[in-house]
XYZ file of C-alpha atoms in Angstrom:
348
model
C 4.060 -11.773 8.401
C 3.579 -8.110 7.723
C 6.827 -6.902 9.224
C 5.365 -3.703 10.587
C 1.784 -4.362 11.686
C 1.692 -8.097 12.366
C -1.141 -9.134 10.035
C -0.604 -12.496 8.369
C 1.910 -13.589 10.993
C 4.081 -16.475 9.857
C 2.537 -16.706 6.382
C 4.269 -14.173 4.113
C 6.285 -15.704 1.237
C 8.497 -14.123 -1.399
C 8.580 -16.631 -4.263
C 7.998 -19.355 -1.685
C 10.692 -18.130 0.717
C 9.511 -17.145 4.199
C 9.975 -13.465 5.021
C 9.208 -13.789 8.713
C 12.032 -15.903 10.122
C 15.406 -14.187 10.100
C 18.222 -14.840 12.534
C 19.504 -11.308 12.104
C 16.839 -8.688 12.654
C 16.963 -5.287 10.990
C 15.454 -2.010 12.209
C 15.064 0.963 9.929
C 14.351 4.258 11.617
C 12.161 7.079 10.243
C 15.245 8.900 8.942
C 16.282 5.861 6.917
C 19.160 4.762 9.169
C 19.506 1.040 9.786
C 20.782 -1.121 12.614
C 20.745 -4.898 13.046
C 20.753 -7.283 15.977
C 20.249 -10.966 16.640
C 16.630 -12.025 16.194
C 14.890 -14.079 18.871
C 12.414 -16.779 18.002
C 8.750 -16.300 18.709
C 8.861 -18.349 21.903
C 11.774 -16.275 23.241
C 9.932 -12.945 23.160
C 8.634 -11.537 26.406
C 6.348 -8.947 24.828
C 2.755 -8.786 25.948
C 0.639 -8.604 22.806
C -3.030 -7.869 23.452
C -5.235 -10.200 21.361
C -7.465 -8.738 18.678
C -10.770 -10.443 18.062
C -13.968 -9.644 16.236
C -16.899 -8.783 18.498
C -20.416 -9.017 17.080
C -22.714 -6.014 17.127
C -24.830 -7.674 19.790
C -21.937 -7.211 22.209
C -22.936 -3.562 22.413
C -26.124 -4.574 24.264
C -25.352 -5.299 27.920
C -27.381 -7.082 30.591
C -26.590 -6.668 34.306
C -27.690 -9.095 37.024
C -27.888 -7.653 40.551
C -27.238 -9.434 43.841
C -30.986 -9.889 44.392
C -31.298 -11.730 41.067
C -33.003 -8.924 39.162
C -31.775 -8.119 35.657
C -31.744 -4.927 33.615
C -30.295 -4.212 30.220
C -29.100 -1.153 28.306
C -27.266 -0.145 25.157
C -23.554 0.459 25.612
C -21.643 2.938 23.456
C -17.870 2.526 23.143
C -15.387 5.359 22.833
C -15.261 6.435 19.172
C -18.637 4.865 18.409
C -21.568 6.933 17.069
C -25.102 5.640 16.690
C -27.228 7.398 14.066
C -30.952 7.975 14.290
C -31.635 5.142 11.837
C -29.826 2.687 14.104
C -26.656 2.455 11.992
C -23.400 2.499 13.924
C -20.216 4.396 12.955
C -16.982 3.326 14.685
C -14.753 5.913 13.028
C -15.730 9.022 15.002
C -12.767 9.065 17.434
C -9.240 10.339 16.738
C -8.112 6.822 15.753
C -10.806 6.609 13.098
C -11.539 3.042 14.220
C -12.593 0.892 17.174
C -10.951 -2.095 18.900
C -12.516 -3.884 21.886
C -10.821 -3.026 25.184
C -8.550 -0.379 23.700
C -8.837 3.363 24.042
C -8.623 5.792 21.132
C -5.330 7.143 22.523
C -3.828 3.648 22.645
C -4.925 2.962 19.080
C -3.445 6.220 17.838
C -0.124 5.434 19.555
C 0.015 1.921 18.073
C -0.766 3.230 14.589
C 1.907 5.907 14.896
C 4.478 3.282 15.918
C 3.506 0.914 13.106
C 3.570 3.561 10.398
C 6.810 5.120 11.663
C 8.521 1.752 11.311
C 7.104 1.243 7.832
C 8.036 4.802 6.814
C 11.649 4.072 7.713
C 11.720 1.139 5.308
C 9.870 3.217 2.700
C 12.442 6.017 2.842
C 15.190 3.464 2.361
C 13.361 2.093 -0.719
C 12.735 5.599 -2.056
C 16.390 6.525 -1.744
C 17.455 3.296 -3.463
C 15.050 3.900 -6.346
C 15.942 7.603 -6.666
C 19.659 6.823 -6.865
C 18.942 4.664 -9.903
C 16.300 6.829 -11.610
C 13.688 4.075 -11.248
C 10.003 5.036 -11.351
C 7.967 2.961 -8.884
C 4.166 2.983 -9.062
C 1.913 1.303 -6.471
C -1.276 0.021 -8.134
C -4.144 -0.398 -5.680
C -7.788 -1.401 -6.132
C -10.575 -3.755 -5.148
C -10.252 -7.395 -6.222
C -11.409 -7.886 -9.799
C -10.801 -4.327 -11.000
C -8.600 -5.576 -13.837
C -5.209 -4.549 -12.397
C -3.320 -7.570 -13.758
C -4.828 -7.297 -17.227
C -3.972 -3.595 -17.161
C -0.392 -4.419 -16.159
C 0.015 -7.004 -18.894
C -1.094 -4.555 -21.577
C 1.038 -1.788 -20.058
C 4.122 -4.012 -20.135
C 3.447 -5.027 -23.729
C 3.261 -1.331 -24.694
C 6.391 -0.370 -22.734
C 8.776 -3.291 -23.049
C 10.463 -2.104 -26.247
C 10.863 1.420 -24.847
C 11.918 0.978 -21.218
C 12.723 -1.974 -18.907
C 9.779 -2.953 -16.680
C 9.766 -5.153 -13.568
C 6.788 -6.131 -11.395
C 6.174 -6.982 -7.744
C 2.946 -8.967 -7.334
C 1.047 -8.984 -4.034
C -1.671 -11.571 -3.313
C -2.727 -13.474 -0.261
C -2.212 -16.812 -2.050
C -1.122 -18.288 -5.443
C 1.401 -17.094 -8.020
C -1.098 -16.850 -10.884
C -0.607 -13.151 -11.467
C 3.209 -13.315 -11.413
C 3.041 -16.110 -13.975
C 0.847 -13.963 -16.226
C 3.371 -11.132 -15.938
C 6.354 -13.369 -16.671
C 4.608 -14.575 -19.831
C 5.139 -11.050 -21.214
C 8.894 -11.453 -20.743
C 9.043 -8.982 -17.838
C 10.700 -10.126 -14.564
C 8.197 -10.483 -11.704
C 8.352 -11.573 -8.079
C 5.327 -12.890 -6.196
C 4.734 -11.910 -2.566
C 2.051 -13.984 -0.826
C 0.845 -12.282 2.325
C -1.245 -15.148 3.751
C -3.777 -13.524 6.051
C -2.046 -10.162 5.503
C -4.193 -7.590 3.718
C -1.488 -5.367 2.140
C 2.148 -5.110 1.108
C 4.535 -3.160 3.316
C 7.789 -1.367 2.591
C 9.944 -4.113 4.113
C 8.440 -6.723 1.770
C 9.017 -4.496 -1.257
C 12.595 -3.780 -0.148
C 13.303 -7.512 -0.077
C 11.742 -7.879 -3.520
C 13.947 -5.063 -4.846
C 17.035 -6.922 -3.631
C 16.002 -10.002 -5.612
C 14.663 -8.231 -8.726
C 17.486 -5.686 -8.936
C 15.749 -3.614 -11.635
C 18.113 -1.677 -13.923
C 18.651 2.074 -13.816
C 16.114 4.320 -15.610
C 13.458 1.593 -15.540
C 9.847 1.240 -14.333
C 8.805 -0.833 -11.305
C 5.095 -1.641 -11.102
C 3.784 -2.935 -7.766
C 0.411 -4.669 -7.832
C -0.799 -4.465 -4.244
C -3.204 -6.886 -2.568
C -6.783 -6.293 -3.748
C -8.099 -4.120 -0.932
C -9.287 -0.516 -0.779
C -8.553 -0.089 2.943
C -5.197 -1.143 4.382
C -2.846 -0.379 1.449
C -3.852 3.282 1.655
C -1.889 3.755 4.867
C 1.340 2.017 3.842
C 4.005 3.925 1.912
C 6.176 1.500 -0.074
C 8.657 4.103 -1.255
C 6.741 4.566 -4.502
C 6.543 7.748 -6.551
C 2.748 7.535 -6.624
C -0.247 5.388 -5.770
C -2.454 4.667 -8.771
C -5.980 3.598 -7.767
C -7.855 1.520 -10.329
C -11.655 1.824 -10.252
C -13.585 -0.547 -12.495
C -16.911 0.606 -13.986
C -18.376 -2.719 -12.771
C -17.882 -1.713 -9.124
C -20.138 1.310 -8.641
C -19.401 5.016 -8.771
C -19.740 5.472 -4.995
C -16.492 3.640 -4.134
C -14.491 6.890 -3.597
C -16.907 7.989 -0.864
C -17.130 4.527 0.702
C -13.328 4.106 0.835
C -12.040 7.707 0.955
C -8.593 7.030 2.403
C -7.437 5.188 -0.700
C -8.598 7.866 -3.114
C -7.131 10.579 -0.881
C -3.739 8.812 -0.949
C -3.680 8.303 -4.730
C -2.157 10.661 -7.285
C -3.969 9.107 -10.255
C -7.267 7.246 -10.687
C -7.658 4.936 -13.659
C -11.313 4.309 -14.512
C -10.972 0.869 -16.070
C -13.193 -1.318 -18.277
C -14.820 1.627 -20.018
C -15.599 -0.690 -22.962
C -18.401 -2.077 -20.739
C -20.118 1.289 -20.186
C -22.831 0.685 -22.824
C -23.989 -2.337 -20.802
C -23.933 -0.748 -17.352
C -25.596 2.097 -15.436
C -22.238 3.369 -14.149
C -22.016 7.194 -14.133
C -18.394 8.104 -14.954
C -18.854 11.802 -14.224
C -20.380 11.060 -10.830
C -17.515 8.697 -9.963
C -14.951 11.360 -10.855
C -16.877 14.001 -8.899
C -17.000 11.750 -5.842
C -13.264 11.008 -6.099
C -12.403 14.709 -6.354
C -14.546 15.550 -3.342
C -12.127 13.337 -1.429
C -9.007 14.456 -3.334
C -9.392 17.684 -5.352
C -5.966 17.257 -7.012
C -6.575 13.677 -8.164
C -5.695 13.087 -11.819
C -8.075 10.837 -13.784
C -7.636 8.791 -16.952
C -10.343 6.570 -18.446
C -9.002 3.323 -19.934
C -9.873 -0.099 -21.212
C -7.210 -2.745 -20.748
C -9.139 -4.917 -23.211
C -9.454 -2.520 -26.157
C -6.560 -0.165 -25.368
C -8.817 2.905 -25.166
C -7.167 5.659 -23.140
C -3.795 3.894 -23.119
C -2.022 6.677 -24.960
C -2.865 9.008 -22.046
C -1.864 6.387 -19.450
C 1.465 5.676 -21.147
C 2.081 9.404 -21.530
C 1.474 9.841 -17.817
C 4.004 7.101 -17.021
C 6.540 8.667 -19.385
C 6.163 12.066 -17.657
C 6.698 10.473 -14.236
C 9.728 8.546 -15.539
C 11.145 11.838 -16.791
C 10.723 13.248 -13.275
C 12.558 10.243 -11.796
C 15.442 10.600 -14.228
C 15.641 14.371 -13.655
C 15.793 13.778 -9.898
C 18.601 11.303 -10.337
C 20.530 13.737 -12.581
C 20.065 16.503 -10.041
C 21.578 14.285 -7.340
C 24.499 13.418 -9.616
C 25.063 17.108 -10.395
C 25.002 18.008 -6.727
C 27.549 15.296 -5.928
C 29.824 16.433 -8.718
C 29.591 20.023 -7.529
C 30.439 18.945 -3.998
C 33.429 16.910 -5.188
C 34.659 19.859 -7.238
C 34.311 22.107 -4.205
C 36.296 19.737 -1.992
C 39.004 19.303 -4.658
C 39.305 23.089 -4.936
C 39.751 23.412 -1.170
C 42.430 20.737 -1.161
C 44.229 22.433 -4.046
C 44.128 25.799 -2.219
C 45.679 24.234 0.904
C 48.364 22.449 -1.142
């Protein structure tokens, strides 16, 4: 299962090994501290989990029957719901930015805060582990079919003689993408999320333990194809890279703003197909920067290699930042050791 939000319960696999069933359970707090305790099986829990279920739009029309048998009906508007003049309904108007049947906006906000706080604890642990080793981790996110895996394969081919590269692959089912990555010679681990719609920091932490990427290397995480849920989940990465294919439509950044707001870089992929499409690259970039004014943009083709010099240069600059951060930590530790040694010498 997703170890922080519960989606895909009982179905998550890391290279075929279940991630959900552990006899020792581990909690990571927001500050990165960890404690463990015995884990109870599902039938031993006494928690009361409210069921989530999809409710059709017709459920917002209510009919009431009175004691005398007469009936009247009316439209019912839920908290956080907004009905426009054209009849379209928007469920993201409340503070939670979403709607769940039978649950108030305050309850939803509280649940989201608890879920993300738990995930952020795991993410900080991953980030610290990566920083200590000077490893650059990038979280690639997109819709299904954007060309992420093809982009990764070409990226690995370009980088493998310059810097070690490892990959974490996220898909609901199959290991096809991990097999494509391994064919390049790069190590890759497949995480299958089942019904889960995103990777979380706990899953990636487990993958790091198994992959054990070397110091001063690059870790590329290909998230589940989804422009919604992965936006909210920090994996401990240095940056989210959102891949927008020219076959998708230039309005995606406005339709799915959270993802583009969370990203540091947008790769506009498949630009070799532009002569055959009506996709407006400038409009797509404008829409993305309305959501995220600081978003960096590179246009690429994973098929022809167009734009790859800029993409590889961007990776190299981020890798330099990771290595500089590691060196700064080392220098600080050395300075602290020297200070302590000087104090001991003064007392002696």
